[in-house]
Amino acid sequence: MVITAPSVRPRNPRFSSGPCAKRPGWSLAALEGALVGRSHRAKEPKARLAAVIDRSKALLGMPAEWRLGIVPASDTGAVEMALWSLLGPRKVDAIAFESFGEAWVTDIAKQLRLEHRVLRAPYGQLPDLASVDWSRDVVFTWNGTTSGVRVPNGEWIAPDREGLAICDATSAAFAMPLPWDRLDVVTWSWQKVLGGEAAHGMLALSPRAVERLLSHTPAWPLPKIFRLTSGGKLSEGIFRGETINTPSMLCVEDALDGLAWAERIGGLPALIARTEANLAAVAVWVERTPNYAFLAADPATRSPTSICLSITAPWFVALPAERQADAAKRIASLLEKEGVALDAGGYRDAPPGLRLWGGATVETSDIEAALPWLDWAAETVGVAMIEAKAAE
């Protein structure tokens, strides 16, 4: 039995959750002015690094008193710098509802060996946020890139908290409102919502976080790449474009191009609107397809960027659990072979399913064109597996 393929294809089939799709209309010509072959410490290159910082702060509506710096090793590096530099004076609550939250638990428990408590939830759900103890430092992801779940807002974060709110916002920044008055550390990377190139992270610190840096000396050695203070003072240059290590000026130019595009289309409100429109298109389709459902069942906590889908086709549900992962991979491989949804497989530790990036650089028309192909792939793989079973 042959399933008829859809007639319309996405113009851009790139739905990877990182690195993410480039902004509409992007080409290599956007990088022609890059200051390649120049020292990043020279006046003009340093000015461009500072421009990434200043324009990011402005686009996000970050308070003027916050510091923002470009740091190495993407969002992972930014989070690690925060954990190793700031934690220690207080007990820690670590919130884990997807793989990156679990990675920070590993740091806290096994590397830093701090007194801590873990608040966990399975993929697709959030733990009880009301049980967080704000006398402690709290480490959490705003949006679960691998689970399709986000915290609904910042109301659960105590305004009079004693501890620091340390937030990994890599797949939330520029796509969701962030309540700066409820946060103390915020991290992200260039390659997510604005579609920049990989390897560079952003570390934002509130005045409370800076105060912690200046008053607390970690009990463990800090490698040079993590050091945010020198001689008991904040290394202010990091927050003016004087990076700890050598950045790529090609990537810097690309980051500036993404910021300029965001400014042209209307800034943060436009970025959020584009992202929410992508989720809305998927939601309309999920209502009518028998083949898929959202991994995050609660609409209030459903991510509009990392849109994670469970496979609900009857033939798939009837499979033994050990065969479902293989079937999901076959669906993702078929989508890639057809060139209609690249990198759409679910995260390796998540329940078997698919994942579509819905951030602002993705056109809603491409999402809408891809969705019938997801149905086609599920039905095609299902028929093949049923026929193979019958032939045994």
Coordinates of C-alpha atoms in Angstrom, one line a residue:
M1 CA 0.0 0.0 0.0
V2 CA 1.4 3.4 -1.0
I3 CA 0.4 6.5 0.9
T4 CA 0.1 9.6 -1.3
A5 CA 2.6 12.3 -0.5
P6 CA 1.6 15.9 0.1
S7 CA 2.0 18.2 -2.8
V8 CA 3.5 21.2 -1.0
R9 CA 6.9 21.3 0.5
P10 CA 8.4 23.7 3.0
R11 CA 10.6 26.3 1.4
N12 CA 13.0 25.9 4.3
P13 CA 13.0 22.4 5.9
R14 CA 15.4 23.3 8.7
F15 CA 13.7 22.5 12.0
S16 CA 16.7 21.7 14.1
S17 CA 16.6 22.8 17.8
G18 CA 20.2 23.9 17.6
P19 CA 21.9 25.3 15.7
C20 CA 18.5 26.7 14.5
A21 CA 17.3 28.1 11.2
K22 CA 18.9 31.3 10.0
R23 CA 16.7 34.3 9.7
P24 CA 14.5 34.6 6.6
G25 CA 16.5 35.8 3.6
W26 CA 19.9 35.1 5.2
S27 CA 22.9 34.4 2.9
L28 CA 26.6 34.4 3.3
A29 CA 26.6 37.9 2.0
A30 CA 25.5 38.9 5.5
L31 CA 29.0 38.2 6.7
E32 CA 30.9 40.2 4.1
G33 CA 31.8 42.9 6.5
A34 CA 33.2 40.5 9.1
L35 CA 36.6 41.7 10.6
V36 CA 38.3 38.4 9.9
G37 CA 42.1 38.3 10.5
R38 CA 41.8 41.1 13.1
S39 CA 42.6 40.9 16.8
H40 CA 39.4 40.8 18.8
R41 CA 41.2 43.2 21.2
A42 CA 41.6 45.9 18.5
K43 CA 39.4 48.9 18.7
E44 CA 36.9 48.2 15.9
P45 CA 36.5 44.4 16.6
K46 CA 36.0 45.2 20.3
A47 CA 33.4 47.7 19.3
R48 CA 31.4 45.0 17.4
L49 CA 31.6 42.7 20.4
A50 CA 30.3 45.5 22.6
A51 CA 27.5 46.1 20.0
V52 CA 26.3 42.5 20.4
I53 CA 26.1 43.1 24.1
D54 CA 24.4 46.5 24.0
R55 CA 21.9 45.6 21.2
S56 CA 21.0 42.3 23.0
K57 CA 20.3 44.2 26.2
A58 CA 18.1 46.7 24.4
L59 CA 16.2 44.1 22.4
L60 CA 15.5 42.0 25.5
G61 CA 14.5 45.0 27.6
M62 CA 17.2 44.1 30.2
P63 CA 17.5 46.6 33.0
A64 CA 20.4 49.0 32.7
E65 CA 22.0 47.9 35.9
W66 CA 22.4 44.3 34.7
R67 CA 25.8 43.2 33.3
L68 CA 25.8 41.1 30.1
G69 CA 28.9 39.4 28.7
I70 CA 30.0 37.2 25.9
V71 CA 31.5 34.0 27.2
P72 CA 33.0 30.8 25.7
A73 CA 31.4 27.4 25.1
S74 CA 27.8 28.4 24.2
D75 CA 25.0 28.3 26.8
T76 CA 26.7 25.4 28.5
G77 CA 29.8 27.5 29.2
A78 CA 27.6 30.3 30.5
V79 CA 25.7 28.1 32.9
E80 CA 28.9 26.4 34.1
M81 CA 30.5 29.8 34.8
A82 CA 27.5 30.8 36.9
L83 CA 27.4 27.6 38.9
W84 CA 31.1 27.3 39.6
S85 CA 31.4 31.0 40.4
L86 CA 28.3 31.8 42.4
L87 CA 27.2 28.6 44.2
G88 CA 28.4 27.6 47.7
P89 CA 27.1 30.0 50.3
R90 CA 23.6 28.5 50.3
K91 CA 21.9 25.2 49.9
V92 CA 20.6 24.6 46.4
D93 CA 17.2 23.7 44.8
A94 CA 17.8 22.2 41.4
I95 CA 14.8 21.9 39.1
A96 CA 15.1 19.1 36.4
F97 CA 12.4 18.3 33.9
E98 CA 14.6 17.6 30.9
S99 CA 18.2 16.7 30.0
F100 CA 19.9 20.0 30.5
G101 CA 18.4 20.5 34.0
E102 CA 19.7 17.0 34.8
A103 CA 23.1 18.1 33.6
W104 CA 23.1 21.0 36.1
V105 CA 22.0 18.6 38.8
T106 CA 25.1 16.5 38.0
D107 CA 27.4 19.5 38.4
I108 CA 25.8 20.5 41.7
A109 CA 25.7 17.0 43.2
K110 CA 28.8 15.3 41.8
Q111 CA 31.2 18.0 40.9
L112 CA 30.6 20.8 43.3
R113 CA 29.1 18.4 45.9
L114 CA 26.8 21.0 47.4
E115 CA 24.0 20.4 49.8
H116 CA 21.0 20.3 47.5
R117 CA 17.5 19.1 46.8
V118 CA 16.3 18.0 43.3
L119 CA 12.8 18.8 42.2
R120 CA 12.1 16.4 39.2
A121 CA 9.4 15.8 36.7
P122 CA 9.2 13.4 33.8
Y123 CA 9.5 14.6 30.2
G124 CA 6.4 16.6 29.3
Q125 CA 5.7 17.8 32.9
L126 CA 6.9 20.4 35.4
P127 CA 7.6 19.7 39.1
D128 CA 5.7 21.5 41.8
L129 CA 7.1 24.9 41.5
A130 CA 5.3 26.0 44.7
S131 CA 7.5 23.8 46.7
V132 CA 10.7 25.7 45.7
D133 CA 12.6 27.0 48.8
W134 CA 13.7 30.6 48.0
S135 CA 16.0 30.7 51.0
R136 CA 18.2 28.6 48.7
D137 CA 19.9 29.3 45.4
V138 CA 17.6 27.9 42.7
V139 CA 18.9 26.5 39.3
F140 CA 16.4 25.9 36.5
T141 CA 15.8 26.0 32.8
W142 CA 13.1 28.4 31.6
N143 CA 12.3 26.3 28.6
G144 CA 13.1 22.6 28.2
T145 CA 14.7 22.3 24.8
T146 CA 14.5 18.5 25.0
S147 CA 11.1 18.2 26.6
G148 CA 8.9 20.9 25.0
V149 CA 8.0 22.2 28.4
R150 CA 8.4 25.8 29.8
V151 CA 7.7 27.4 33.1
P152 CA 4.5 29.3 32.6
N153 CA 5.7 32.7 34.0
G154 CA 7.8 34.2 36.8
E155 CA 5.1 34.4 39.4
W156 CA 6.4 31.3 41.2
I157 CA 9.8 33.1 41.8
A158 CA 9.7 34.9 45.1
P159 CA 10.3 38.7 44.7
D160 CA 11.8 38.8 48.2
R161 CA 14.0 35.7 47.7
E162 CA 17.1 35.2 49.7
G163 CA 18.8 32.9 47.2
L164 CA 19.7 33.6 43.6
A165 CA 17.4 32.6 40.7
I166 CA 19.9 31.1 38.2
C167 CA 18.1 30.6 34.9
D168 CA 19.2 28.7 31.8
A169 CA 17.1 30.5 29.1
T170 CA 18.9 29.3 26.0
S171 CA 15.7 28.3 24.1
A172 CA 13.6 31.0 25.7
A173 CA 15.5 34.3 25.3
F174 CA 14.1 36.4 22.4
A175 CA 11.1 34.1 22.2
M176 CA 9.4 34.5 25.5
P177 CA 9.0 37.3 28.0
L178 CA 11.6 37.1 30.8
P179 CA 10.8 38.8 34.2
W180 CA 14.1 40.4 34.9
D181 CA 13.0 41.5 38.4
R182 CA 12.5 37.8 39.3
L183 CA 15.8 36.6 38.0
D184 CA 19.4 37.0 39.0
V185 CA 21.4 35.1 36.4
V186 CA 20.2 34.4 32.8
T187 CA 22.1 32.5 30.1
W188 CA 21.6 31.8 26.4
S189 CA 23.5 31.1 23.2
W190 CA 23.6 32.7 19.8
Q191 CA 22.5 29.6 17.9
K192 CA 18.9 29.4 19.2
V193 CA 16.1 32.0 18.6
L194 CA 18.1 34.4 16.4
G195 CA 19.7 31.6 14.4
G196 CA 23.3 32.6 15.1
E197 CA 26.4 30.4 14.9
A198 CA 27.5 28.1 17.7
A199 CA 30.1 28.2 20.4
H200 CA 29.4 31.6 22.0
G201 CA 27.3 32.1 25.2
M202 CA 25.8 35.0 26.9
L203 CA 25.9 35.5 30.7
A204 CA 23.6 38.1 32.3
L205 CA 24.1 39.1 35.9
S206 CA 21.8 41.1 38.2
P207 CA 23.2 43.4 40.8
R208 CA 22.4 40.7 43.4
A209 CA 24.5 38.2 41.4
V210 CA 27.4 40.7 41.1
E211 CA 27.2 41.2 44.9
R212 CA 27.5 37.4 45.4
L213 CA 30.6 37.4 43.1
L214 CA 32.3 40.1 45.1
S215 CA 31.4 38.6 48.5
H216 CA 32.0 34.9 47.9
T217 CA 35.2 33.0 47.2
P218 CA 34.4 29.5 45.9
A219 CA 36.0 26.6 47.9
W220 CA 37.2 25.0 44.7
P221 CA 39.8 26.1 42.1
L222 CA 38.4 28.1 39.1
P223 CA 40.0 27.7 35.7
K224 CA 40.8 30.9 33.9
I225 CA 37.9 30.5 31.5
F226 CA 35.5 30.7 34.4
R227 CA 36.9 33.7 36.3
L228 CA 34.7 36.7 36.5
T229 CA 36.6 38.6 39.2
S230 CA 40.2 39.6 39.6
G231 CA 41.8 41.0 42.8
G232 CA 38.5 41.0 44.6
K233 CA 36.9 43.2 41.9
L234 CA 34.5 42.4 39.0
S235 CA 36.2 42.0 35.7
E236 CA 34.2 44.7 34.1
G237 CA 35.9 44.3 30.7
I238 CA 34.0 41.0 30.1
F239 CA 30.8 43.1 30.0
R240 CA 32.2 45.6 27.5
G241 CA 33.3 43.1 24.9
E242 CA 36.7 42.1 26.2
T243 CA 36.1 38.4 26.0
I244 CA 38.0 35.9 28.2
N245 CA 39.1 33.9 25.1
T246 CA 39.2 34.5 21.4
P247 CA 35.8 34.8 19.7
S248 CA 35.1 34.2 16.0
M249 CA 34.6 37.6 14.3
L250 CA 32.6 35.7 11.6
C251 CA 30.2 34.6 14.3
V252 CA 30.1 38.1 15.8
E253 CA 29.1 39.5 12.4
D254 CA 26.4 36.9 12.1
A255 CA 25.1 37.7 15.6
L256 CA 24.9 41.4 14.6
D257 CA 23.0 40.4 11.5
G258 CA 20.4 38.4 13.5
L259 CA 20.0 41.3 15.9
A260 CA 19.5 43.8 13.1
W261 CA 16.9 41.6 11.5
A262 CA 15.0 41.4 14.9
E263 CA 15.2 45.2 15.2
R264 CA 13.8 45.6 11.6
I265 CA 10.8 43.4 12.1
G266 CA 9.7 45.1 15.3
G267 CA 11.9 43.9 18.1
L268 CA 11.0 41.5 21.0
P269 CA 7.2 41.7 20.5
A270 CA 7.5 40.6 16.9
L271 CA 9.9 37.8 17.8
I272 CA 7.5 36.5 20.4
A273 CA 4.5 36.8 18.0
R274 CA 6.3 34.9 15.3
T275 CA 7.2 32.1 17.7
E276 CA 3.7 31.9 19.2
A277 CA 2.2 31.7 15.6
N278 CA 4.3 28.7 14.9
L279 CA 3.0 26.9 18.0
A280 CA -0.5 27.9 17.2
A281 CA -0.2 26.3 13.7
V282 CA 1.0 23.1 15.2
A283 CA -1.8 23.2 17.8
V284 CA -4.5 23.4 15.1
W285 CA -3.0 20.4 13.3
V286 CA -2.6 18.3 16.5
E287 CA -6.3 18.8 17.2
R288 CA -7.2 16.9 14.0
T289 CA -4.4 14.4 13.4
P290 CA -4.6 10.9 14.9
N291 CA -0.9 10.4 14.6
Y292 CA 0.6 12.9 17.0
A293 CA 0.1 14.8 20.3
F294 CA 2.0 17.3 22.3
L295 CA 4.5 15.7 24.7
A296 CA 3.6 18.7 27.0
A297 CA -0.1 18.1 27.6
D298 CA -0.7 21.4 29.5
P299 CA -1.0 24.3 27.1
A300 CA 0.2 26.7 29.9
T301 CA 3.5 25.0 30.0
R302 CA 3.9 24.1 26.4
S303 CA 7.0 25.4 24.6
P304 CA 6.6 27.4 21.4
T305 CA 10.2 27.0 20.4
S306 CA 11.1 23.3 21.1
I307 CA 7.8 21.8 20.0
C308 CA 8.0 18.1 21.1
L309 CA 5.5 15.6 19.7
S310 CA 4.5 12.2 20.9
I311 CA 3.6 9.6 18.2
T312 CA 0.0 8.4 18.8
A313 CA -0.7 6.5 15.6
P314 CA -2.5 3.2 16.6
W315 CA 0.2 1.0 15.0
F316 CA 2.9 2.9 16.9
V317 CA 1.2 2.7 20.3
A318 CA 0.7 -1.1 19.8
L319 CA 4.4 -1.6 19.4
P320 CA 6.5 -3.0 22.3
A321 CA 8.3 -0.1 24.0
E322 CA 11.7 -1.4 22.8
R323 CA 10.6 -1.0 19.1
Q324 CA 9.0 2.4 19.4
A325 CA 12.4 4.2 19.4
D326 CA 13.4 2.6 16.2
A327 CA 10.0 3.4 14.6
A328 CA 10.4 7.1 15.6
K329 CA 13.9 7.1 14.0
R330 CA 12.5 5.7 10.8
I331 CA 9.9 8.4 10.7
A332 CA 12.5 11.1 11.2
S333 CA 14.8 9.5 8.6
L334 CA 12.0 9.4 6.0
L335 CA 11.3 13.1 6.6
E336 CA 15.0 13.9 6.1
K337 CA 15.3 11.7 3.0
E338 CA 12.4 13.6 1.5
G339 CA 14.0 16.9 2.4
V340 CA 10.9 18.2 4.2
A341 CA 11.9 18.3 7.8
L342 CA 15.6 18.1 8.7
D343 CA 16.8 17.2 12.2
A344 CA 13.2 16.5 13.4
G345 CA 13.9 13.5 15.6
G346 CA 13.2 13.8 19.3
Y347 CA 16.1 14.2 21.7
R348 CA 17.9 10.9 22.5
D349 CA 16.8 10.8 26.2
A350 CA 13.3 11.9 25.6
P351 CA 10.3 9.5 24.9
P352 CA 10.3 8.4 21.2
G353 CA 8.8 11.2 19.1
L354 CA 9.6 14.2 16.9
R355 CA 10.7 17.7 17.7
L356 CA 10.2 20.8 15.5
W357 CA 11.9 24.1 16.3
G358 CA 9.3 26.9 16.2
G359 CA 11.5 29.9 17.0
A360 CA 11.2 33.3 15.4
T361 CA 13.5 32.5 12.4
V362 CA 11.1 29.8 11.3
E363 CA 8.3 30.9 8.9
T364 CA 4.8 29.7 9.9
S365 CA 4.2 28.8 6.3
D366 CA 7.1 26.3 6.5
I367 CA 5.7 24.8 9.6
E368 CA 2.2 24.5 8.0
A369 CA 3.8 22.9 4.9
A370 CA 5.8 20.4 6.9
L371 CA 2.9 19.1 9.1
P372 CA 1.1 17.0 6.4
W373 CA 4.5 15.4 5.7
L374 CA 4.7 14.3 9.4
D375 CA 1.3 12.5 8.9
W376 CA 2.5 11.0 5.6
A377 CA 5.7 9.7 7.2
A378 CA 3.9 8.1 10.2
E379 CA 1.4 6.4 7.9
T380 CA 4.1 5.3 5.4
V381 CA 6.3 3.8 8.1
G382 CA 3.3 2.3 9.8
V383 CA 2.2 0.5 6.6
A384 CA 5.7 -0.8 6.0
M385 CA 6.0 -2.2 9.5
I386 CA 2.6 -3.8 9.5
E387 CA 3.3 -5.4 6.1
A388 CA 6.7 -6.6 7.3
K389 CA 5.1 -8.1 10.4
A390 CA 2.5 -9.9 8.2
A391 CA 5.2 -11.3 6.0
E392 CA 7.1 -12.9 8.9

